[in-house]
Short mmCIF file of C-alpha atoms in Angstrom, two decimals:
data_model
loop_
_atom_site.label_atom_id
_atom_site.label_comp_id
_atom_site.label_asym_id
_atom_site.label_seq_id
_atom_site.Cartn_x
_atom_site.Cartn_y
_atom_site.Cartn_z
CA MET N 173 0.04 0.04 0.27
CA ALA N 174 1.56 3.32 -1.09
CA SER N 175 0.70 6.59 0.56
CA SER N 176 2.01 10.23 0.13
CA VAL N 177 4.57 11.12 2.50
CA LEU N 178 4.21 14.49 3.61
CA PRO N 179 6.07 16.68 5.60
CA TYR N 180 3.99 17.12 8.52
CA PRO N 181 1.67 14.84 10.29
CA LEU N 182 -1.52 14.06 9.45
CA PHE N 183 -4.15 14.26 12.43
CA ASP N 184 -7.62 12.64 10.53
CA ALA N 185 -11.25 13.98 11.69
CA ASP N 186 -13.10 11.26 9.92
CA ASN N 187 -11.93 7.90 10.16
CA HIS N 188 -14.50 4.71 11.24
CA LEU N 189 -14.55 1.65 13.00
CA TYR N 190 -16.89 -1.01 11.70
CA GLU N 191 -18.95 -2.70 15.38
CA THR N 192 -19.78 -6.13 15.78
CA GLU N 193 -22.98 -7.02 16.45
CA ASP N 194 -23.10 -7.21 19.79
CA SER N 195 -21.58 -3.47 20.33
CA LEU N 196 -24.77 -2.24 20.82
CA THR N 197 -26.47 -5.14 23.52
CA LYS N 198 -23.99 -6.16 24.96
CA TYR N 199 -23.90 -4.12 28.60
CA LEU N 200 -27.34 -3.30 27.74
CA PRO N 201 -29.31 -3.76 30.88
CA GLU N 202 -31.89 -6.49 30.72
CA ARG N 203 -35.51 -4.58 30.36
CA TYR N 204 -34.31 -3.54 27.09
CA LYS N 205 -32.70 -6.67 25.38
CA GLY N 206 -35.50 -6.68 22.72
CA ALA N 207 -34.35 -3.57 21.78
CA ILE N 208 -31.57 -4.69 19.55
CA SER N 209 -31.25 -7.68 17.63
CA TYR N 210 -30.08 -9.10 14.20
CA VAL N 211 -32.26 -11.52 12.39
CA GLN N 212 -32.24 -13.41 9.37
CA VAL N 213 -33.99 -12.18 5.78
CA ASN N 214 -33.52 -14.18 3.28
CA GLY N 215 -30.53 -15.41 4.17
CA ARG N 216 -29.06 -12.08 5.25
CA THR N 217 -29.00 -10.89 8.61
CA LYS N 218 -30.38 -7.24 8.78
CA ILE N 219 -30.62 -5.55 12.47
CA ALA N 220 -33.94 -5.26 13.44
CA VAL N 221 -34.85 -1.69 15.92
CA ARG N 222 -37.56 -2.70 18.88
CA GLY N 223 -39.00 -5.37 16.71
CA GLN N 224 -38.57 -3.63 13.23
CA ILE N 225 -36.10 -4.25 10.75
CA SER N 226 -34.42 -1.06 9.81
CA GLU N 227 -32.15 -1.05 5.51
CA TYR N 228 -30.36 1.95 6.94
CA ILE N 229 -27.46 0.00 6.59
CA PRO N 230 -28.14 -2.54 4.78
CA ASN N 231 -25.77 -5.03 5.99
CA PRO N 232 -24.98 -4.31 9.83
CA THR N 233 -22.90 -7.57 10.66
CA PHE N 234 -20.14 -5.60 8.43
CA GLU N 235 -18.35 -8.95 8.21
CA VAL N 236 -18.44 -7.74 3.82
CA VAL N 237 -18.43 -4.05 4.24
CA ALA N 238 -17.90 -2.26 0.08
CA ARG N 239 -14.03 -1.40 -0.37
CA PRO N 240 -12.45 2.07 1.45
CA GLY N 241 -12.33 5.19 -1.99
CA ALA N 242 -14.93 3.08 -3.92
CA MET N 243 -16.57 6.30 -5.00
CA GLU N 244 -13.61 8.25 -5.66
CA GLU N 245 -14.66 8.50 -9.02
CA TYR N 246 -18.37 8.82 -8.82
CA PHE N 247 -17.58 11.66 -6.46
CA ARG N 248 -14.39 13.22 -9.09
CA ASN N 249 -16.74 12.95 -12.28
CA GLY N 250 -20.26 12.49 -10.66
CA ASN N 251 -22.37 9.27 -12.30
CA PRO N 252 -23.13 9.90 -16.42
CA GLU N 253 -23.74 6.37 -17.00
CA GLY N 254 -26.33 5.95 -14.23
CA LYS N 255 -25.28 3.14 -12.83
CA SER N 256 -26.77 1.90 -9.40
CA ARG N 257 -25.09 2.16 -6.05
CA ARG N 258 -23.49 -1.50 -6.17
CA ASP N 259 -22.43 -1.23 -8.83
CA ILE N 260 -20.42 2.04 -8.27
CA PHE N 261 -19.71 -0.13 -4.56
CA GLY N 262 -18.22 -2.46 -6.91
CA GLU N 263 -16.56 -5.86 -5.31
CA PRO N 264 -16.91 -6.07 -2.44
CA MET N 265 -14.74 -7.15 0.09
CA ARG N 266 -13.63 -9.30 3.66
CA SER N 267 -13.68 -6.69 6.59
CA VAL N 268 -9.88 -6.96 8.52
CA PRO N 269 -8.61 -6.85 11.55
CA ALA N 270 -7.94 -2.66 11.79
CA PHE N 271 -11.23 -2.38 10.73
CA ARG N 272 -12.31 -3.73 13.44
CA GLU N 273 -9.47 -3.78 16.24
CA PRO N 274 -7.10 -0.25 17.14
CA GLY N 275 -4.02 -2.76 17.16
CA PRO N 276 -4.41 -3.26 13.53
CA ARG N 277 -5.50 0.21 13.30
CA LEU N 278 -2.44 1.46 14.39
CA LYS N 279 -0.45 -0.52 12.07
CA LEU N 280 -2.64 0.43 9.18
CA MET N 281 -2.38 3.54 9.83
CA ASP N 282 1.60 3.44 9.39
CA GLU N 283 1.02 2.41 6.32
CA LEU N 284 -1.65 5.26 5.30
CA GLY N 285 0.51 7.80 6.99
CA ILE N 286 -1.53 9.02 9.22
CA ASP N 287 -0.35 9.65 12.55
CA ARG N 288 -3.67 10.41 14.71
CA THR N 289 -6.92 10.69 14.22
CA LEU N 290 -10.61 11.13 15.83
CA MET N 291 -12.49 7.53 15.52
CA PHE N 292 -16.54 7.28 14.99
CA PRO N 293 -18.33 4.33 15.29
CA THR N 294 -21.06 3.55 12.17
CA LEU N 295 -23.55 1.53 12.79
CA ALA N 296 -24.57 3.67 15.89
CA SER N 297 -25.91 6.72 13.22
CA LEU N 298 -29.24 4.17 13.03
CA VAL N 299 -30.19 4.78 16.88
CA GLU N 300 -31.66 7.42 18.43
CA GLU N 301 -33.84 7.84 15.39
CA ARG N 302 -35.42 5.29 15.52
CA MET N 303 -36.14 5.45 19.08
CA ARG N 304 -37.35 9.29 19.90
CA ASP N 305 -40.43 7.69 21.15
CA ASP N 306 -38.28 6.28 24.06
CA PRO N 307 -35.52 8.61 25.46
CA GLU N 308 -35.31 6.62 28.22
CA MET N 309 -34.21 3.66 25.90
CA ILE N 310 -31.95 6.16 24.06
CA HIS N 311 -30.09 6.57 26.54
CA ALA N 312 -29.64 3.04 27.84
CA VAL N 313 -28.15 2.23 24.27
CA VAL N 314 -25.89 4.71 23.95
CA HIS N 315 -24.89 4.45 26.65
CA SER N 316 -24.14 -0.01 26.21
CA LEU N 317 -22.46 1.23 22.66
CA ASN N 318 -20.17 3.77 24.39
CA GLN N 319 -19.57 1.16 27.21
CA TRP N 320 -18.38 -0.86 24.18
CA LEU N 321 -16.09 0.79 22.43
CA HIS N 322 -14.62 2.39 25.78
CA GLU N 323 -13.63 -1.80 25.98
CA VAL N 324 -12.73 -2.42 22.71
CA TRP N 325 -11.17 0.37 21.29
CA SER N 326 -11.08 2.74 24.37
CA PHE N 327 -11.08 6.25 23.99
CA ASN N 328 -7.54 7.54 23.42
CA HIS N 329 -5.36 4.57 22.72
CA GLN N 330 -1.37 5.27 22.79
CA ASP N 331 -2.14 9.13 22.27
CA ARG N 332 -2.43 8.24 18.47
CA ILE N 333 -6.63 6.86 17.95
CA PHE N 334 -9.25 8.41 19.40
CA THR N 335 -12.32 7.38 19.76
CA VAL N 336 -15.72 9.57 19.66
CA PRO N 337 -18.38 8.24 21.60
CA VAL N 338 -21.95 9.18 21.44
CA ILE N 339 -23.59 11.70 23.88
CA SER N 340 -27.60 11.52 23.19
CA LEU N 341 -28.94 14.69 25.23
CA PRO N 342 -33.26 13.66 25.54
CA ILE N 343 -32.98 14.05 29.48
CA VAL N 344 -30.40 16.23 30.14
CA GLU N 345 -29.49 15.21 33.74
CA LYS N 346 -28.70 11.79 31.68
CA ALA N 347 -26.46 13.16 28.95
CA ILE N 348 -24.20 15.28 31.70
CA GLU N 349 -23.49 11.36 33.26
CA GLU N 350 -22.81 9.90 30.34
CA LEU N 351 -20.26 13.38 29.50
CA ASP N 352 -18.92 12.65 33.20
CA TRP N 353 -18.33 8.91 32.24
CA CYS N 354 -16.95 9.47 29.08
CA VAL N 355 -14.44 11.92 29.52
CA GLU N 356 -13.36 9.87 33.18
CA ARG N 357 -12.31 7.33 30.75
CA GLY N 358 -10.50 9.20 28.84
CA ALA N 359 -12.40 10.86 26.17
CA ARG N 360 -11.46 14.11 23.98
CA ALA N 361 -14.25 14.38 21.39
CA ILE N 362 -17.98 13.79 21.83
CA LEU N 363 -20.04 12.69 18.66
CA VAL N 364 -23.80 14.62 18.74
CA ARG N 365 -26.56 14.07 15.96
CA PRO N 366 -27.02 17.40 13.65
CA ALA N 367 -30.80 16.50 15.45
CA PRO N 368 -34.19 18.09 17.52
CA VAL N 369 -33.44 16.46 20.06
CA PRO N 370 -36.06 13.67 21.05
CA GLY N 371 -38.10 13.80 24.16
CA PHE N 372 -40.71 12.99 26.14
CA ARG N 373 -43.24 15.96 24.99
CA GLY N 374 -41.55 16.26 20.90
CA SER N 375 -38.57 17.43 19.87
CA ARG N 376 -36.07 20.56 20.08
CA SER N 377 -33.05 22.22 19.32
CA PHE N 378 -30.20 21.19 21.79
CA ALA N 379 -29.15 25.28 21.20
CA LEU N 380 -32.35 25.72 23.84
CA PRO N 381 -31.40 27.04 27.99
CA GLU N 382 -32.65 23.84 28.60
CA PHE N 383 -29.14 22.06 27.72
CA ASP N 384 -27.29 24.83 29.24
CA PRO N 385 -26.23 23.05 32.29
CA PHE N 386 -24.91 20.11 29.70
CA TRP N 387 -23.00 22.56 27.49
CA LYS N 388 -21.66 24.49 31.12
CA ARG N 389 -20.09 20.67 31.92
CA VAL N 390 -18.43 20.36 28.49
CA VAL N 391 -16.96 24.03 28.38
CA GLU N 392 -15.94 23.14 32.60
CA HIS N 393 -14.34 19.65 30.16
CA ASP N 394 -13.12 20.88 27.64
CA VAL N 395 -13.91 18.49 24.44
CA LEU N 396 -14.55 19.03 21.12
CA VAL N 397 -17.85 18.62 19.75
CA THR N 398 -18.55 16.80 16.82
CA MET N 399 -21.31 17.06 15.04
CA HIS N 400 -21.03 13.94 12.47
CA SER N 401 -23.10 13.06 9.95
CA SER N 402 -26.41 10.99 10.58
CA ASP N 403 -30.08 10.24 10.43
CA SER N 404 -31.33 13.05 11.67
CA GLY N 405 -34.68 12.04 11.16
CA TYR N 406 -35.36 14.50 7.83
CA SER N 407 -37.28 11.68 5.68
CA ARG N 408 -40.27 12.71 7.43
CA TYR N 409 -40.24 16.19 5.86
CA THR N 410 -38.90 14.57 2.66
CA SER N 411 -41.99 12.03 3.01
CA ASP N 412 -45.01 14.46 3.15
CA TRP N 413 -43.57 15.87 -0.40
CA GLU N 414 -43.54 11.63 -1.35
CA GLY N 415 -46.68 10.17 -0.46
CA ALA N 416 -45.28 8.39 1.21
CA GLY N 417 -43.71 6.60 5.08
CA GLY N 418 -40.31 5.14 5.39
CA GLU N 419 -36.57 5.65 7.13
CA MET N 420 -33.68 7.00 5.31
CA LEU N 421 -31.90 4.87 3.17
CA PRO N 422 -28.81 6.15 2.22
CA PHE N 423 -27.37 3.77 -0.50
CA GLN N 424 -30.84 4.27 -2.36
CA THR N 425 -31.00 6.91 -5.28
CA ASN N 426 -33.58 9.50 -4.42
CA THR N 427 -33.29 12.99 -6.69
CA PHE N 428 -35.63 14.33 -4.22
CA ARG N 429 -33.37 13.39 -0.80
CA MET N 430 -30.50 14.82 -2.34
CA ILE N 431 -31.60 18.21 -3.04
CA ALA N 432 -32.23 18.76 1.10
CA GLU N 433 -29.57 16.41 1.97
CA TRP N 434 -27.08 18.86 3.60
CA ARG N 435 -30.21 20.47 5.12
CA PRO N 436 -29.83 19.08 8.72
CA VAL N 437 -26.90 20.48 9.43
CA GLN N 438 -27.27 23.93 7.86
CA ASP N 439 -30.42 24.01 10.56
CA ALA N 440 -28.07 22.13 13.39
CA VAL N 441 -25.71 24.96 12.98
CA ALA N 442 -28.10 27.67 12.18
CA SER N 443 -29.39 26.06 15.97
CA TRP N 444 -27.00 27.14 17.20
CA VAL N 445 -26.84 30.42 16.48
CA CYS N 446 -30.48 30.84 16.36
CA HIS N 447 -30.74 29.70 19.66
CA GLY N 448 -27.87 31.66 21.02
CA ALA N 449 -25.73 29.02 23.20
CA LEU N 450 -22.96 29.43 20.87
CA PHE N 451 -23.76 32.79 21.72
CA ARG N 452 -23.84 32.37 25.56
CA PHE N 453 -20.53 29.74 25.52
CA PRO N 454 -18.90 30.59 23.14
CA GLU N 455 -15.71 28.50 24.69
CA LEU N 456 -17.47 26.07 22.47
CA LYS N 457 -15.35 24.25 20.71
CA VAL N 458 -17.36 22.96 17.71
CA ALA N 459 -16.68 20.81 14.60
CA VAL N 460 -19.14 19.47 11.28
CA ILE N 461 -18.00 16.39 10.67
CA GLU N 462 -18.43 14.32 6.93
CA ASN N 463 -21.51 16.93 6.14
CA GLY N 464 -19.23 18.60 3.68
CA SER N 465 -19.74 22.37 3.29
CA SER N 466 -21.71 23.11 0.30
CA TRP N 467 -23.87 24.57 3.37
CA VAL N 468 -21.22 26.90 4.87
CA ALA N 469 -21.47 29.88 2.11
CA PRO N 470 -25.54 29.58 1.59
CA LEU N 471 -25.85 29.82 5.73
CA LEU N 472 -23.74 32.58 6.33
CA GLU N 473 -25.20 34.87 2.80
CA THR N 474 -28.23 34.24 5.09
CA LEU N 475 -27.98 34.45 8.29
CA ALA N 476 -25.96 37.65 7.20
CA ASP N 477 -29.32 39.03 5.57
CA VAL N 478 -31.64 38.35 8.86
CA TYR N 479 -28.63 39.68 11.23
CA LYS N 480 -29.14 42.49 9.19
CA LYS N 481 -33.28 42.76 9.27
CA ALA N 482 -33.77 41.69 12.68
CA PRO N 483 -30.61 41.79 14.62
CA GLU N 484 -32.44 42.32 18.37
CA GLY N 485 -32.65 38.48 17.49
CA PHE N 486 -29.62 37.69 18.04
CA ALA N 487 -26.98 38.53 20.50
CA GLY N 488 -24.41 38.47 19.10
CA ASP N 489 -23.50 38.91 15.11
CA PRO N 490 -24.17 35.27 14.07
CA VAL N 491 -22.28 35.07 11.29
CA GLU N 492 -19.45 35.52 13.14
CA ALA N 493 -20.09 32.72 15.78
CA VAL N 494 -20.57 30.53 13.02
CA LYS N 495 -17.34 31.10 11.78
CA ARG N 496 -16.01 29.92 15.61
CA ILE N 497 -16.99 26.83 14.44
CA HIS N 498 -14.73 24.06 11.49
CA VAL N 499 -15.93 22.66 8.76
CA SER N 500 -14.28 19.20 7.50
CA PRO N 501 -15.09 19.49 3.78
CA PHE N 502 -14.68 16.97 1.90
CA TRP N 503 -12.22 16.17 -0.74
CA GLU N 504 -13.61 16.95 -4.24
CA GLU N 505 -15.36 20.70 -2.73
CA ASP N 506 -12.81 23.77 -3.11
CA LEU N 507 -11.19 24.31 -0.37
CA GLY N 508 -9.29 26.96 -1.19
CA ALA N 509 -12.63 28.83 -0.97
CA LEU N 510 -13.69 27.61 2.72
CA ALA N 511 -10.45 28.23 3.79
CA ASP N 512 -10.73 32.14 2.64
CA LEU N 513 -14.49 32.06 4.21
CA ILE N 514 -14.22 31.00 7.08
CA GLY N 515 -10.77 30.76 7.75
CA GLU N 516 -7.78 27.87 7.38
CA ASP N 517 -7.76 27.92 11.16
CA LYS N 518 -11.12 26.45 10.79
CA VAL N 519 -11.05 23.99 7.82
CA LEU N 520 -10.23 20.20 9.19
CA PHE N 521 -8.49 17.39 6.71
CA GLY N 522 -11.17 14.28 6.96
CA SER N 523 -10.65 10.51 4.71
CA ASP N 524 -13.88 9.41 6.17
CA TYR N 525 -11.63 5.82 5.75
CA PRO N 526 -12.47 2.91 5.39
CA HIS N 527 -15.88 4.32 4.14
CA PRO N 528 -17.25 3.61 0.70
CA GLU N 529 -17.36 8.14 0.17
CA GLY N 530 -13.80 8.10 1.46
CA LEU N 531 -10.52 7.60 -0.08
CA ALA N 532 -9.15 5.17 -0.39
CA GLU N 533 -5.50 6.71 -0.06
CA PRO N 534 -5.76 9.65 2.85
CA THR N 535 -3.40 10.98 2.33
CA SER N 536 -4.26 12.05 -1.14
CA TYR N 537 -7.04 14.36 0.17
CA VAL N 538 -3.62 17.02 -0.25
CA GLU N 539 -4.50 17.55 -3.86
CA ALA N 540 -7.76 19.58 -2.99
CA LEU N 541 -5.10 22.27 -0.71
CA LYS N 542 -2.57 22.89 -4.17
CA GLY N 543 -1.12 25.94 -4.56
CA MET N 544 -2.06 26.89 -0.46
CA SER N 545 1.26 27.27 1.53
CA GLN N 546 2.89 23.99 3.10
CA GLU N 547 2.23 26.14 6.49
CA ARG N 548 -1.40 26.44 5.27
CA GLN N 549 -1.94 22.69 3.99
CA ALA N 550 -0.32 21.99 7.25
CA LYS N 551 -2.64 23.65 9.96
CA ILE N 552 -5.91 21.55 7.61
CA MET N 553 -4.01 18.40 7.35
CA GLY N 554 -3.51 18.23 11.68
CA GLY N 555 -2.35 21.39 12.94
CA ASN N 556 -5.88 22.77 13.42
CA LEU N 557 -7.41 19.64 15.26
CA ALA N 558 -4.41 18.39 17.16
CA ARG N 559 -4.91 22.68 18.77
CA LEU N 560 -8.99 21.49 18.87
CA LEU N 561 -8.16 18.31 21.05
CA SER N 562 -5.19 20.46 23.27
CA LEU N 563 -2.51 17.56 21.53
#
């Protein structure tokens, strides 16, 4: 495996592990044992959440996975032939130990030229939305997953792999308890879904004052809040247009949903300032991961217009507040334009390895930075994230 040797250390903001079948259930309390199960459907293993089979992740065992970077050509040149996702993914591969365990992953990182990385779970992205009417169950399943993550990967493996636990917010006291538990065990970053928070009386923004005790504790712990692409529940809104229900299916073509693909993160970031949490807690460190950056300029333009018309609705300049958020753009986007817009100190390299949507060779991300000075490249490819984690 040949990777470019770069003159500065790489700190990847977006690597993934593939969970085992017991990752969500091993530590579940007895009363929730039936919440997650694996079932056979026409000879294929599927995950069932509360008895409902989910197709959100077609192969939830991850025994066979798409090859890393399988979609690079698709993102580089589009899909002029109209191939199916299966054809775009190409020949799958057997999952290897490096996708499942930290020891082999370190060796693979050495081969790939990655010095350090944030490590995100994969299966976790389906949990919260499918339990949205049972907040206590959400907290129980999330804690079970975090226990498994800590046992298998730890939250800090040799100061190189920083596994990111999930924090769900429905019950603020439980969220704080989970945050404390994770930080006590070495977590340097947490994953908060870019979505409204489900609750006993319906959903609401995570940036409303009722969540201030949680954000205050985040600031006290000095941990990074990552908002990683997830199932944010927006299929409910697109279904209103399409006349049918159904869960989000990220690997099936749906052009109407593709139009609004980044609406969840745009709304989430807007919520940070419209509902005031970034003003009440200016010390918060927030990074948007695996959501690209195409939403940034339109959102800033809209916020500037709203601020001009209704400054009394904000506790400060929303554009300047949003520019404090760090963004990990996709490699095929205009990274120079993003750096000029929000500042090079706010841009983070993320390869999404080993997902098919990511890069087979993470170091090739630097090709999108051609024309930048080595100093600017070094910040984006690792320096900015190291600073965020105080490393």
